[in-house]
Amino acid sequence: MSFYPPQKVRLKKDIGELEIIWQNGDIAKISCDELRRYCACSSCRSRKLIGVRLVTESAEIATVNLIGSTALQVVFADGHDRGIFPWPYVNAIATGRVQEFLNA
Amino acid sequence: MLNEARQSTTEAHVLSALRDFIFPVFGESLIDLDAVRRIHIENGRVTIHLYLAAKVASLHGRLVLMIQNHLEGAGIHGVQVVIDSDASDEDFDFSVADARVRNILIVASGKGGVGKSSTAMNLALALRAEGASVGVLDADIYGPSMRTMLGVPESVKPVLVNEKYVEPIRKYGLATMSVGYLSPDKTPMIWRGPMAVKALQQLLEQTLWGDLDYLIVDMPPGTGDIHISLAQKLQRATALVVTTPQEVALIDARKGLEMFNKVGIPVLGIVENMATHVCSRCGFEEDIFGAHGAAKMAEDYGVAMLGSLPLDKKIREHLDSGIPSVARDPMSDISQCYAILAQRVAVAAWRAKITGMQMPHIEIA
């Protein structure tokens, strides 16, 4: 049936990694750097589109919150919390298909 | 001797015997579906109380028969099965004002003309025939077709209640609402996106749907404004994608399916419409729009293939005359196709609900 939402989301602060266990048991590991790079918020995405460097002080993640059952909000340690990542986008990051996903 | 064997039947016996029983239409055991409410054993007589969160009344008899046979094979005799499938109070996909809807089914496709509306209408009637209370919302603001397909005369208008709500129009046991009920037949809705979205939202929220097992939302083609708004509004909905087997339709159907993935609405499966045509003169079967396209797509996206409907002149004729095939002749071959589709859809919606209820668990270390 449906692949989303995942069963479990585990934030490992010590190694800067987000681990996601999908519905079918597959485990995805995404580094916090990558989540910051592909931040889903509109300002980060627009900066990328026009080719301006992202304002990043740190990619450290303070916490993650569920947005309903459809997405994950990532709160970075520098206070940037506008990125809401829908599960398919998280999956795209994990499988290295971000560009494909955004262009589709 | 016999008496002793009887007395030794325990709840654990029955449960373990049920664990490897799979009813073909359900595809999972009753235990996994959380369908076993209670097992009552008195003087060696076993009564199993089942709760099915899907309306499949026509299958109950066969389900009971198969359970009894299976348990007999495991040495448990004389089992009684009581099936309940009435809505429980909690767990509605959509509730505003007077509406309490257990399941919302969005019928969509990328391409127009593949038979969304005809499928939606006949599916609604087939679910009705399975004992469900069903509503249908015609979400096609620019090309509403419900009035014609249900044969609702031009003179019938929805009744306004308290200046704010409207009664749905009831026909063939369905509660229905369409923008076509509110405007004359020949007047086009020349509206920009936001207006159409607003109108649809009103049709959805200000119709007195009442208690419904299924509300079927018949979408317009495409992946635009209306689709996005509706998807956001109906966060707990599930979707069906209708397509014809040919490649041009499949391209658009893929987009439709991707859209639901993006907005996080689970897709129950794909319905292949106009699959084979049987010549009414000679009975020759021909795949006018090609074959196996929908099955391939279902495989690509890991979704179920819910059904394959024939290309039959009668389906079109019946809808144009205002009496959908399932209402006109519920026993016909065409109606049987829709009945099978309805059963699979009902079960798929049930299973989606079980997986959907599992919220991800968050751990921060």
CSV table of C-alpha atoms in Angstrom, one decimal:
chain,number,residue,atom,x,y,z
A,1,MET,CA,0.0,0.0,0.0
A,2,SER,CA,1.2,3.5,0.7
A,3,PHE,CA,4.9,4.0,1.4
A,4,TYR,CA,4.3,7.0,3.6
A,5,PRO,CA,4.4,8.0,6.4
A,6,PRO,CA,7.5,6.2,7.8
A,7,GLN,CA,7.3,4.0,10.9
A,8,LYS,CA,10.0,5.8,12.7
A,9,VAL,CA,12.2,9.0,12.6
A,10,ARG,CA,15.4,9.0,14.7
A,11,LEU,CA,17.5,12.1,15.1
A,12,LYS,CA,21.0,11.2,16.0
A,13,LYS,CA,22.5,14.4,17.2
A,14,ASP,CA,25.9,13.0,18.0
A,15,ILE,CA,26.7,12.0,14.5
A,16,GLY,CA,24.5,14.6,12.8
A,17,GLU,CA,22.2,12.2,11.1
A,18,LEU,CA,18.5,11.6,10.6
A,19,GLU,CA,17.5,8.0,10.3
A,20,ILE,CA,14.1,7.1,8.8
A,21,ILE,CA,12.5,3.7,8.8
A,22,TRP,CA,10.0,3.6,6.0
A,23,GLN,CA,6.7,1.7,6.0
A,24,ASN,CA,8.3,-1.3,4.2
A,25,GLY,CA,11.2,-1.5,6.7
A,26,ASP,CA,13.8,0.2,4.5
A,27,ILE,CA,16.2,2.4,6.4
A,28,ALA,CA,17.2,5.8,5.0
A,29,LYS,CA,20.1,7.8,6.5
A,30,ILE,CA,20.3,11.5,5.7
A,31,SER,CA,23.0,13.8,7.0
A,32,CYS,CA,21.9,17.0,8.6
A,33,ASP,CA,24.1,18.9,6.2
A,34,GLU,CA,22.1,17.6,3.4
A,35,LEU,CA,18.8,18.5,5.0
A,36,ARG,CA,20.1,22.0,5.4
A,37,ARG,CA,21.3,22.1,1.8
A,38,TYR,CA,17.9,20.9,0.5
A,39,CYS,CA,15.9,22.9,3.1
A,40,ALA,CA,12.3,22.8,1.9
A,41,CYS,CA,11.4,26.3,2.9
A,42,SER,CA,10.6,28.9,0.3
A,43,SER,CA,13.4,31.3,1.0
A,44,CYS,CA,16.1,28.6,0.8
A,45,ARG,CA,14.6,27.2,-2.3
A,46,SER,CA,14.4,30.6,-4.0
A,47,ARG,CA,18.0,31.3,-3.0
A,48,LYS,CA,19.0,28.1,-4.8
A,49,LEU,CA,16.9,29.0,-7.8
A,50,ILE,CA,18.6,32.4,-8.3
A,51,GLY,CA,21.9,30.9,-7.3
A,52,VAL,CA,22.6,32.9,-4.1
A,53,ARG,CA,24.5,31.2,-1.3
A,54,LEU,CA,22.4,29.9,1.5
A,55,VAL,CA,22.6,31.6,4.8
A,56,THR,CA,23.7,28.8,7.0
A,57,GLU,CA,25.3,29.2,10.3
A,58,SER,CA,25.1,25.6,11.2
A,59,ALA,CA,23.5,22.5,10.0
A,60,GLU,CA,23.0,21.2,13.4
A,61,ILE,CA,19.4,20.1,14.0
A,62,ALA,CA,17.8,21.0,17.3
A,63,THR,CA,14.7,19.0,16.9
A,64,VAL,CA,12.2,17.6,14.4
A,65,ASN,CA,8.4,17.9,14.6
A,66,LEU,CA,5.7,16.0,12.8
A,67,ILE,CA,3.4,18.1,10.6
A,68,GLY,CA,0.3,15.9,10.7
A,69,SER,CA,1.2,12.6,9.2
A,70,THR,CA,2.3,14.1,5.9
A,71,ALA,CA,5.5,16.0,6.6
A,72,LEU,CA,8.4,16.7,8.9
A,73,GLN,CA,9.5,20.1,10.2
A,74,VAL,CA,13.2,20.4,10.8
A,75,VAL,CA,14.3,23.0,13.4
A,76,PHE,CA,18.0,23.8,13.0
A,77,ALA,CA,20.1,24.9,15.9
A,78,ASP,CA,20.5,28.4,14.5
A,79,GLY,CA,16.8,28.9,14.8
A,80,HIS,CA,15.9,28.3,11.1
A,81,ASP,CA,12.7,26.3,11.4
A,82,ARG,CA,10.8,27.2,8.2
A,83,GLY,CA,11.6,24.0,6.3
A,84,ILE,CA,8.7,21.6,6.2
A,85,PHE,CA,9.7,18.4,4.4
A,86,PRO,CA,6.9,16.3,2.9
A,87,TRP,CA,7.8,12.6,3.1
A,88,PRO,CA,8.2,12.1,-0.7
A,89,TYR,CA,10.8,15.0,-0.6
A,90,VAL,CA,12.6,13.4,2.4
A,91,ASN,CA,12.7,10.2,0.4
A,92,ALA,CA,14.0,12.1,-2.7
A,93,ILE,CA,16.8,13.5,-0.5
A,94,ALA,CA,17.6,10.1,0.9
A,95,THR,CA,17.9,8.5,-2.5
A,96,GLY,CA,19.7,11.4,-4.1
A,97,ARG,CA,16.9,12.3,-6.5
A,98,VAL,CA,16.2,15.9,-5.2
A,99,GLN,CA,16.7,17.6,-8.6
A,100,GLU,CA,14.5,15.0,-10.3
A,101,PHE,CA,11.9,15.4,-7.7
A,102,LEU,CA,11.8,19.2,-7.9
A,103,ASN,CA,11.8,19.3,-11.6
A,104,ALA,CA,9.1,16.7,-12.0
B,1,MET,CA,-14.6,-38.1,24.2
B,2,LEU,CA,-16.3,-35.7,21.8
B,3,ASN,CA,-17.4,-33.6,24.7
B,4,GLU,CA,-13.9,-33.3,26.1
B,5,ALA,CA,-12.6,-32.1,22.7
B,6,ARG,CA,-15.3,-29.5,22.7
B,7,GLN,CA,-14.6,-28.2,26.1
B,8,SER,CA,-10.9,-27.9,25.3
B,9,THR,CA,-11.6,-25.3,22.6
B,10,THR,CA,-10.2,-22.0,23.9
B,11,GLU,CA,-10.1,-18.5,22.6
B,12,ALA,CA,-6.3,-19.0,21.9
B,13,HIS,CA,-7.2,-22.0,19.7
B,14,VAL,CA,-9.7,-20.1,17.6
B,15,LEU,CA,-7.3,-17.1,17.3
B,16,SER,CA,-4.4,-19.2,16.2
B,17,ALA,CA,-6.6,-21.0,13.7
B,18,LEU,CA,-7.8,-17.7,12.3
B,19,ARG,CA,-4.3,-16.4,12.0
B,20,ASP,CA,-3.6,-18.3,8.8
B,21,PHE,CA,-7.0,-17.8,7.4
B,22,ILE,CA,-7.0,-15.2,4.6
B,23,PHE,CA,-10.3,-14.2,2.9
B,24,PRO,CA,-9.2,-13.7,-0.8
B,25,VAL,CA,-10.8,-10.3,-1.2
B,26,PHE,CA,-9.3,-9.0,2.0
B,27,GLY,CA,-5.8,-10.2,1.2
B,28,GLU,CA,-4.8,-10.2,4.9
B,29,SER,CA,-5.8,-12.2,7.9
B,30,LEU,CA,-8.7,-11.0,10.0
B,31,ILE,CA,-6.3,-10.6,12.9
B,32,ASP,CA,-4.0,-8.3,10.9
B,33,LEU,CA,-7.1,-6.3,9.8
B,34,ASP,CA,-8.1,-6.0,13.5
B,35,ALA,CA,-11.5,-7.4,12.5
B,36,VAL,CA,-12.0,-9.8,15.4
B,37,ARG,CA,-13.8,-8.0,18.1
B,38,ARG,CA,-14.7,-10.8,20.5
B,39,ILE,CA,-14.7,-14.6,20.7
B,40,HIS,CA,-17.3,-16.0,22.9
B,41,ILE,CA,-17.2,-19.6,23.9
B,42,GLU,CA,-20.0,-21.1,25.9
B,43,ASN,CA,-20.6,-24.9,26.4
B,44,GLY,CA,-18.1,-25.5,23.6
B,45,ARG,CA,-20.0,-23.4,21.1
B,46,VAL,CA,-17.9,-20.7,19.5
B,47,THR,CA,-19.3,-17.4,18.4
B,48,ILE,CA,-16.9,-15.0,16.6
B,49,HIS,CA,-17.9,-11.3,16.5
B,50,LEU,CA,-16.3,-9.6,13.5
B,51,TYR,CA,-16.2,-5.9,12.8
B,52,LEU,CA,-15.5,-5.0,9.2
B,53,ALA,CA,-14.7,-1.3,8.5
B,54,ALA,CA,-15.7,-1.9,4.9
B,55,LYS,CA,-19.2,-2.3,3.5
B,56,VAL,CA,-19.2,-5.5,1.6
B,57,ALA,CA,-22.5,-7.0,2.5
B,58,SER,CA,-22.7,-9.3,-0.6
B,59,LEU,CA,-19.5,-11.1,0.6
B,60,HIS,CA,-20.7,-11.8,4.2
B,61,GLY,CA,-22.2,-15.1,3.4
B,62,ARG,CA,-19.1,-16.4,1.7
B,63,LEU,CA,-16.9,-15.0,4.4
B,64,VAL,CA,-18.8,-16.9,7.1
B,65,LEU,CA,-18.8,-20.1,5.0
B,66,MET,CA,-15.0,-19.9,4.5
B,67,ILE,CA,-14.3,-19.2,8.2
B,68,GLN,CA,-16.5,-22.1,9.3
B,69,ASN,CA,-14.8,-24.4,6.8
B,70,HIS,CA,-11.3,-23.2,7.8
B,71,LEU,CA,-12.0,-23.7,11.5
B,72,GLU,CA,-13.6,-27.1,10.9
B,73,GLY,CA,-10.3,-28.0,9.3
B,74,ALA,CA,-8.6,-27.0,12.5
B,75,GLY,CA,-10.9,-29.2,14.5
B,76,ILE,CA,-13.2,-26.4,15.7
B,77,HIS,CA,-16.8,-27.2,14.8
B,78,GLY,CA,-20.2,-25.4,14.9
B,79,VAL,CA,-18.8,-21.9,14.8
B,80,GLN,CA,-21.2,-19.0,14.7
B,81,VAL,CA,-20.0,-15.8,13.0
B,82,VAL,CA,-21.6,-12.4,13.7
B,83,ILE,CA,-20.6,-9.6,11.4
B,84,ASP,CA,-21.0,-6.0,12.2
B,85,SER,CA,-19.9,-3.3,9.8
B,86,ASP,CA,-21.8,-0.2,11.1
B,87,ALA,CA,-19.9,3.0,11.6
B,88,SER,CA,-18.4,3.5,15.0
B,89,ASP,CA,-18.7,7.0,16.5
B,90,GLU,CA,-15.0,7.9,16.2
B,91,ASP,CA,-12.8,8.1,13.2
B,92,PHE,CA,-14.3,10.2,10.5
B,93,ASP,CA,-12.3,11.4,7.5
B,94,PHE,CA,-14.4,14.5,7.2
B,95,SER,CA,-16.8,16.1,9.6
B,96,VAL,CA,-18.3,19.6,9.4
B,97,ALA,CA,-21.7,20.9,10.3
B,98,ASP,CA,-24.0,17.9,9.8
B,99,ALA,CA,-21.6,15.8,7.7
B,100,ARG,CA,-19.9,12.8,9.2
B,101,VAL,CA,-18.1,10.9,6.5
B,102,ARG,CA,-16.1,7.7,7.3
B,103,ASN,CA,-14.2,7.5,4.0
B,104,ILE,CA,-13.5,10.0,1.3
B,105,LEU,CA,-12.6,8.6,-2.1
B,106,ILE,CA,-11.3,10.9,-4.7
B,107,VAL,CA,-11.8,9.7,-8.2
B,108,ALA,CA,-9.3,11.4,-10.4
B,109,SER,CA,-7.2,11.0,-13.6
B,110,GLY,CA,-4.8,13.2,-15.4
B,111,LYS,CA,-6.6,13.1,-18.6
B,112,GLY,CA,-10.2,14.0,-19.5
B,113,GLY,CA,-12.6,11.6,-21.1
B,114,VAL,CA,-11.3,8.4,-19.6
B,115,GLY,CA,-14.5,7.8,-17.7
B,116,LYS,CA,-14.0,9.3,-14.2
B,117,SER,CA,-17.6,10.4,-13.8
B,118,SER,CA,-19.1,7.2,-15.2
B,119,THR,CA,-16.9,5.2,-13.0
B,120,ALA,CA,-17.5,7.4,-10.0
B,121,MET,CA,-21.3,7.2,-10.4
B,122,ASN,CA,-21.5,3.4,-11.0
B,123,LEU,CA,-19.0,2.8,-8.2
B,124,ALA,CA,-21.1,4.9,-5.9
B,125,LEU,CA,-24.2,2.8,-6.8
B,126,ALA,CA,-22.2,-0.5,-6.4
B,127,LEU,CA,-21.1,0.6,-2.9
B,128,ARG,CA,-24.7,1.4,-2.2
B,129,ALA,CA,-25.6,-2.1,-3.3
B,130,GLU,CA,-23.1,-3.4,-0.8
B,131,GLY,CA,-25.1,-1.8,2.0
B,132,ALA,CA,-23.2,1.5,2.4
B,133,SER,CA,-24.6,5.0,2.6
B,134,VAL,CA,-22.9,6.9,-0.2
B,135,GLY,CA,-22.6,10.5,-1.3
B,136,VAL,CA,-21.2,11.8,-4.5
B,137,LEU,CA,-19.7,15.3,-5.0
B,138,ASP,CA,-19.3,16.4,-8.6
B,139,ALA,CA,-16.1,18.5,-8.2
B,140,ASP,CA,-16.1,19.5,-11.9
B,141,ILE,CA,-17.1,23.1,-11.7
B,142,TYR,CA,-16.6,23.8,-15.4
B,143,GLY,CA,-18.2,20.7,-16.8
B,144,PRO,CA,-20.6,19.3,-14.3
B,145,SER,CA,-22.3,16.1,-15.6
B,146,MET,CA,-24.2,14.8,-12.6
B,147,ARG,CA,-27.6,16.2,-13.5
B,148,THR,CA,-27.5,14.4,-16.8
B,149,MET,CA,-26.1,11.2,-15.6
B,150,LEU,CA,-28.6,10.8,-12.8
B,151,GLY,CA,-31.5,12.1,-14.8
B,152,VAL,CA,-32.3,14.9,-12.4
B,153,PRO,CA,-34.9,17.2,-14.1
B,154,GLU,CA,-34.0,20.8,-14.6
B,155,SER,CA,-36.8,21.8,-12.3
B,156,VAL,CA,-35.3,20.1,-9.3
B,157,LYS,CA,-33.1,22.5,-7.3
B,158,PRO,CA,-31.3,21.9,-4.0
B,159,VAL,CA,-33.3,23.2,-1.0
B,160,LEU,CA,-31.6,25.9,1.1
B,161,VAL,CA,-31.6,25.4,4.8
B,162,ASN,CA,-31.0,28.2,7.3
B,163,GLU,CA,-29.7,30.4,4.5
B,164,LYS,CA,-26.4,28.7,4.7
B,165,TYR,CA,-26.7,25.0,4.0
B,166,VAL,CA,-28.2,22.9,1.2
B,167,GLU,CA,-29.8,19.6,1.2
B,168,PRO,CA,-28.1,17.2,-1.2
B,169,ILE,CA,-30.3,15.9,-4.1
B,170,ARG,CA,-31.2,12.3,-3.4
B,171,LYS,CA,-31.4,9.9,-6.4
B,172,TYR,CA,-31.1,6.1,-6.5
B,173,GLY,CA,-30.3,6.1,-2.8
B,174,LEU,CA,-27.3,8.4,-3.2
B,175,ALA,CA,-26.8,11.9,-1.7
B,176,THR,CA,-25.4,14.0,-4.5
B,177,MET,CA,-24.3,17.6,-5.0
B,178,SER,CA,-23.0,19.3,-8.1
B,179,VAL,CA,-22.6,22.9,-9.3
B,180,GLY,CA,-24.8,21.8,-12.1
B,181,TYR,CA,-27.7,21.7,-9.7
B,182,LEU,CA,-27.3,25.4,-8.9
B,183,SER,CA,-26.9,26.8,-12.4
B,184,PRO,CA,-29.0,26.3,-15.6
B,185,ASP,CA,-27.8,23.7,-18.0
B,186,LYS,CA,-26.5,26.0,-20.7
B,187,THR,CA,-24.8,28.6,-18.5
B,188,PRO,CA,-21.0,28.1,-18.4
B,189,MET,CA,-19.2,28.8,-15.2
B,190,ILE,CA,-16.7,31.5,-16.5
B,191,TRP,CA,-14.7,31.7,-13.3
B,192,ARG,CA,-11.1,32.1,-12.4
B,193,GLY,CA,-9.4,29.5,-10.2
B,194,PRO,CA,-10.0,31.1,-6.8
B,195,MET,CA,-13.7,31.4,-7.5
B,196,ALA,CA,-14.0,27.8,-8.6
B,197,VAL,CA,-12.1,26.7,-5.5
B,198,LYS,CA,-14.3,28.7,-3.2
B,199,ALA,CA,-17.5,27.3,-4.9
B,200,LEU,CA,-16.2,23.8,-4.5
B,201,GLN,CA,-15.4,24.4,-0.9
B,202,GLN,CA,-18.9,25.5,-0.3
B,203,LEU,CA,-20.4,22.5,-2.1
B,204,LEU,CA,-18.3,20.3,0.1
B,205,GLU,CA,-18.8,22.0,3.5
B,206,GLN,CA,-22.2,23.5,3.2
B,207,THR,CA,-24.0,20.4,1.9
B,208,LEU,CA,-26.0,18.5,4.6
B,209,TRP,CA,-24.4,15.2,3.8
B,210,GLY,CA,-25.4,13.5,7.1
B,211,ASP,CA,-23.8,10.2,8.0
B,212,LEU,CA,-22.0,8.6,5.1
B,213,ASP,CA,-19.9,5.6,4.8
B,214,TYR,CA,-18.3,6.8,1.6
B,215,LEU,CA,-18.2,10.3,0.0
B,216,ILE,CA,-17.0,10.0,-3.6
B,217,VAL,CA,-15.5,13.1,-5.0
B,218,ASP,CA,-15.6,13.1,-8.8
B,219,MET,CA,-12.6,15.3,-9.8
B,220,PRO,CA,-12.2,17.3,-12.9
B,221,PRO,CA,-9.2,16.3,-15.1
B,222,GLY,CA,-5.8,17.8,-14.5
B,223,THR,CA,-3.7,18.7,-11.6
B,224,GLY,CA,-4.5,22.4,-11.1
B,225,ASP,CA,-5.9,24.8,-8.6
B,226,ILE,CA,-9.0,22.8,-7.6
B,227,HIS,CA,-7.0,19.6,-7.1
B,228,ILE,CA,-4.4,21.3,-4.8
B,229,SER,CA,-7.1,23.0,-2.7
B,230,LEU,CA,-9.2,19.9,-2.4
B,231,ALA,CA,-6.2,17.8,-1.5
B,232,GLN,CA,-5.3,20.2,1.2
B,233,LYS,CA,-8.8,20.3,2.5
B,234,LEU,CA,-9.3,16.6,2.5
B,235,GLN,CA,-6.1,15.5,4.2
B,236,ARG,CA,-7.5,12.1,5.2
B,237,ALA,CA,-8.9,11.2,1.8
B,238,THR,CA,-7.7,8.3,-0.4
B,239,ALA,CA,-7.7,8.4,-4.1
B,240,LEU,CA,-8.4,6.2,-7.1
B,241,VAL,CA,-6.8,7.0,-10.5
B,242,VAL,CA,-8.9,6.1,-13.5
B,243,THR,CA,-7.2,5.6,-16.8
B,244,THR,CA,-7.7,4.0,-20.2
B,245,PRO,CA,-5.0,1.6,-21.3
B,246,GLN,CA,-3.4,3.7,-24.0
B,247,GLU,CA,-0.1,5.5,-23.6
B,248,VAL,CA,-1.4,9.1,-23.9
B,249,ALA,CA,-3.9,8.5,-21.1
B,250,LEU,CA,-1.3,6.7,-19.0
B,251,ILE,CA,1.2,9.7,-19.3
B,252,ASP,CA,-1.5,11.9,-17.7
B,253,ALA,CA,-2.6,9.3,-15.2
B,254,ARG,CA,1.0,9.1,-14.0
B,255,LYS,CA,1.0,12.8,-13.4
B,256,GLY,CA,-2.3,12.5,-11.5
B,257,LEU,CA,-0.8,9.7,-9.3
B,258,GLU,CA,2.4,11.7,-8.7
B,259,MET,CA,0.3,14.7,-7.6
B,260,PHE,CA,-1.3,12.6,-4.9
B,261,ASN,CA,2.1,11.3,-3.8
B,262,LYS,CA,3.2,14.9,-3.5
B,263,VAL,CA,0.3,16.1,-1.5
B,264,GLY,CA,0.5,12.9,0.7
B,265,ILE,CA,-2.9,11.4,-0.2
B,266,PRO,CA,-2.6,7.6,-0.4
B,267,VAL,CA,-3.6,6.2,-3.8
B,268,LEU,CA,-5.7,3.1,-3.3
B,269,GLY,CA,-5.1,2.0,-6.8
B,270,ILE,CA,-5.7,2.3,-10.5
B,271,VAL,CA,-8.9,1.6,-12.3
B,272,GLU,CA,-8.6,0.7,-15.9
B,273,ASN,CA,-11.6,1.8,-17.9
B,274,MET,CA,-12.6,1.0,-21.5
B,275,ALA,CA,-10.3,-2.0,-21.4
B,276,THR,CA,-11.8,-4.5,-23.8
B,277,HIS,CA,-14.6,-4.1,-26.2
B,278,VAL,CA,-16.9,-7.0,-27.0
B,279,CYS,CA,-18.5,-6.7,-30.4
B,280,SER,CA,-22.3,-6.8,-29.9
B,281,ARG,CA,-22.7,-8.6,-33.2
B,282,CYS,CA,-20.1,-11.3,-33.2
B,283,GLY,CA,-18.7,-11.3,-29.6
B,284,PHE,CA,-15.2,-10.6,-30.8
B,285,GLU,CA,-13.1,-9.1,-28.0
B,286,GLU,CA,-10.8,-6.3,-29.0
B,287,ASP,CA,-8.4,-4.1,-26.9
B,288,ILE,CA,-9.3,-0.8,-28.6
B,289,PHE,CA,-7.1,1.2,-26.3
B,290,GLY,CA,-4.4,-1.4,-26.0
B,291,ALA,CA,-3.8,-3.8,-23.1
B,292,HIS,CA,-1.9,-4.2,-19.9
B,293,GLY,CA,-1.0,-0.5,-19.7
B,294,ALA,CA,-2.7,0.2,-16.4
B,295,ALA,CA,-1.3,-3.0,-14.9
B,296,LYS,CA,2.2,-2.0,-15.8
B,297,MET,CA,1.7,1.5,-14.3
B,298,ALA,CA,0.3,0.0,-11.1
B,299,GLU,CA,3.4,-2.2,-10.9
B,300,ASP,CA,5.7,0.8,-11.5
B,301,TYR,CA,4.2,2.8,-8.6
B,302,GLY,CA,3.6,-0.1,-6.3
B,303,VAL,CA,-0.2,0.5,-6.1
B,304,ALA,CA,-3.0,-2.0,-6.6
B,305,MET,CA,-4.8,-2.5,-9.9
B,306,LEU,CA,-8.4,-2.3,-8.6
B,307,GLY,CA,-10.3,-3.3,-11.6
B,308,SER,CA,-10.7,-3.4,-15.3
B,309,LEU,CA,-13.9,-2.2,-16.8
B,310,PRO,CA,-15.1,-3.0,-20.3
B,311,LEU,CA,-15.8,-0.5,-23.1
B,312,ASP,CA,-19.5,-1.1,-23.5
B,313,LYS,CA,-21.9,1.1,-25.4
B,314,LYS,CA,-24.6,0.4,-22.8
B,315,ILE,CA,-22.6,2.1,-20.0
B,316,ARG,CA,-22.7,5.3,-22.1
B,317,GLU,CA,-26.3,4.9,-23.2
B,318,HIS,CA,-27.5,4.3,-19.6
B,319,LEU,CA,-25.7,7.4,-18.3
B,320,ASP,CA,-26.9,9.6,-21.1
B,321,SER,CA,-30.5,8.4,-20.4
B,322,GLY,CA,-30.0,9.3,-16.7
B,323,ILE,CA,-30.1,5.8,-15.2
B,324,PRO,CA,-26.5,4.5,-14.6
B,325,SER,CA,-26.0,0.8,-15.5
B,326,VAL,CA,-25.8,-0.3,-11.9
B,327,ALA,CA,-29.1,1.3,-11.0
B,328,ARG,CA,-30.8,0.1,-14.2
B,329,ASP,CA,-29.8,-3.5,-13.9
B,330,PRO,CA,-27.9,-4.4,-10.8
B,331,MET,CA,-27.6,-8.0,-12.0
B,332,SER,CA,-26.0,-7.4,-15.4
B,333,ASP,CA,-22.5,-8.3,-16.3
B,334,ILE,CA,-21.4,-4.7,-16.3
B,335,SER,CA,-22.9,-4.2,-12.8
B,336,GLN,CA,-20.9,-7.3,-11.7
B,337,CYS,CA,-17.7,-5.6,-12.8
B,338,TYR,CA,-18.6,-2.5,-10.8
B,339,ALA,CA,-19.6,-4.7,-7.8
B,340,ILE,CA,-16.1,-6.3,-7.8
B,341,LEU,CA,-14.5,-2.9,-8.1
B,342,ALA,CA,-16.6,-1.6,-5.2
B,343,GLN,CA,-15.6,-4.5,-3.0
B,344,ARG,CA,-11.9,-4.0,-3.7
B,345,VAL,CA,-12.2,-0.3,-3.2
B,346,ALA,CA,-14.0,-0.7,0.1
B,347,VAL,CA,-11.3,-3.2,1.3
B,348,ALA,CA,-8.5,-1.0,0.1
B,349,ALA,CA,-9.9,2.0,1.9
B,350,TRP,CA,-10.1,-0.1,5.1
B,351,ARG,CA,-6.5,-1.3,4.8
B,352,ALA,CA,-5.2,2.2,4.0
B,353,LYS,CA,-6.9,3.4,7.2
B,354,ILE,CA,-5.1,0.7,9.2
B,355,THR,CA,-1.7,1.7,7.8
B,356,GLY,CA,-2.5,5.4,7.9
B,357,MET,CA,-3.3,5.4,11.6
B,358,GLN,CA,0.3,4.4,12.3
B,359,MET,CA,1.9,7.8,13.0
B,360,PRO,CA,5.6,7.8,12.8
B,361,HIS,CA,7.4,7.6,16.0
B,362,ILE,CA,10.1,10.3,16.7
B,363,GLU,CA,13.2,9.6,18.6
B,364,ILE,CA,15.8,12.3,19.4
B,365,ALA,CA,19.1,11.2,20.7
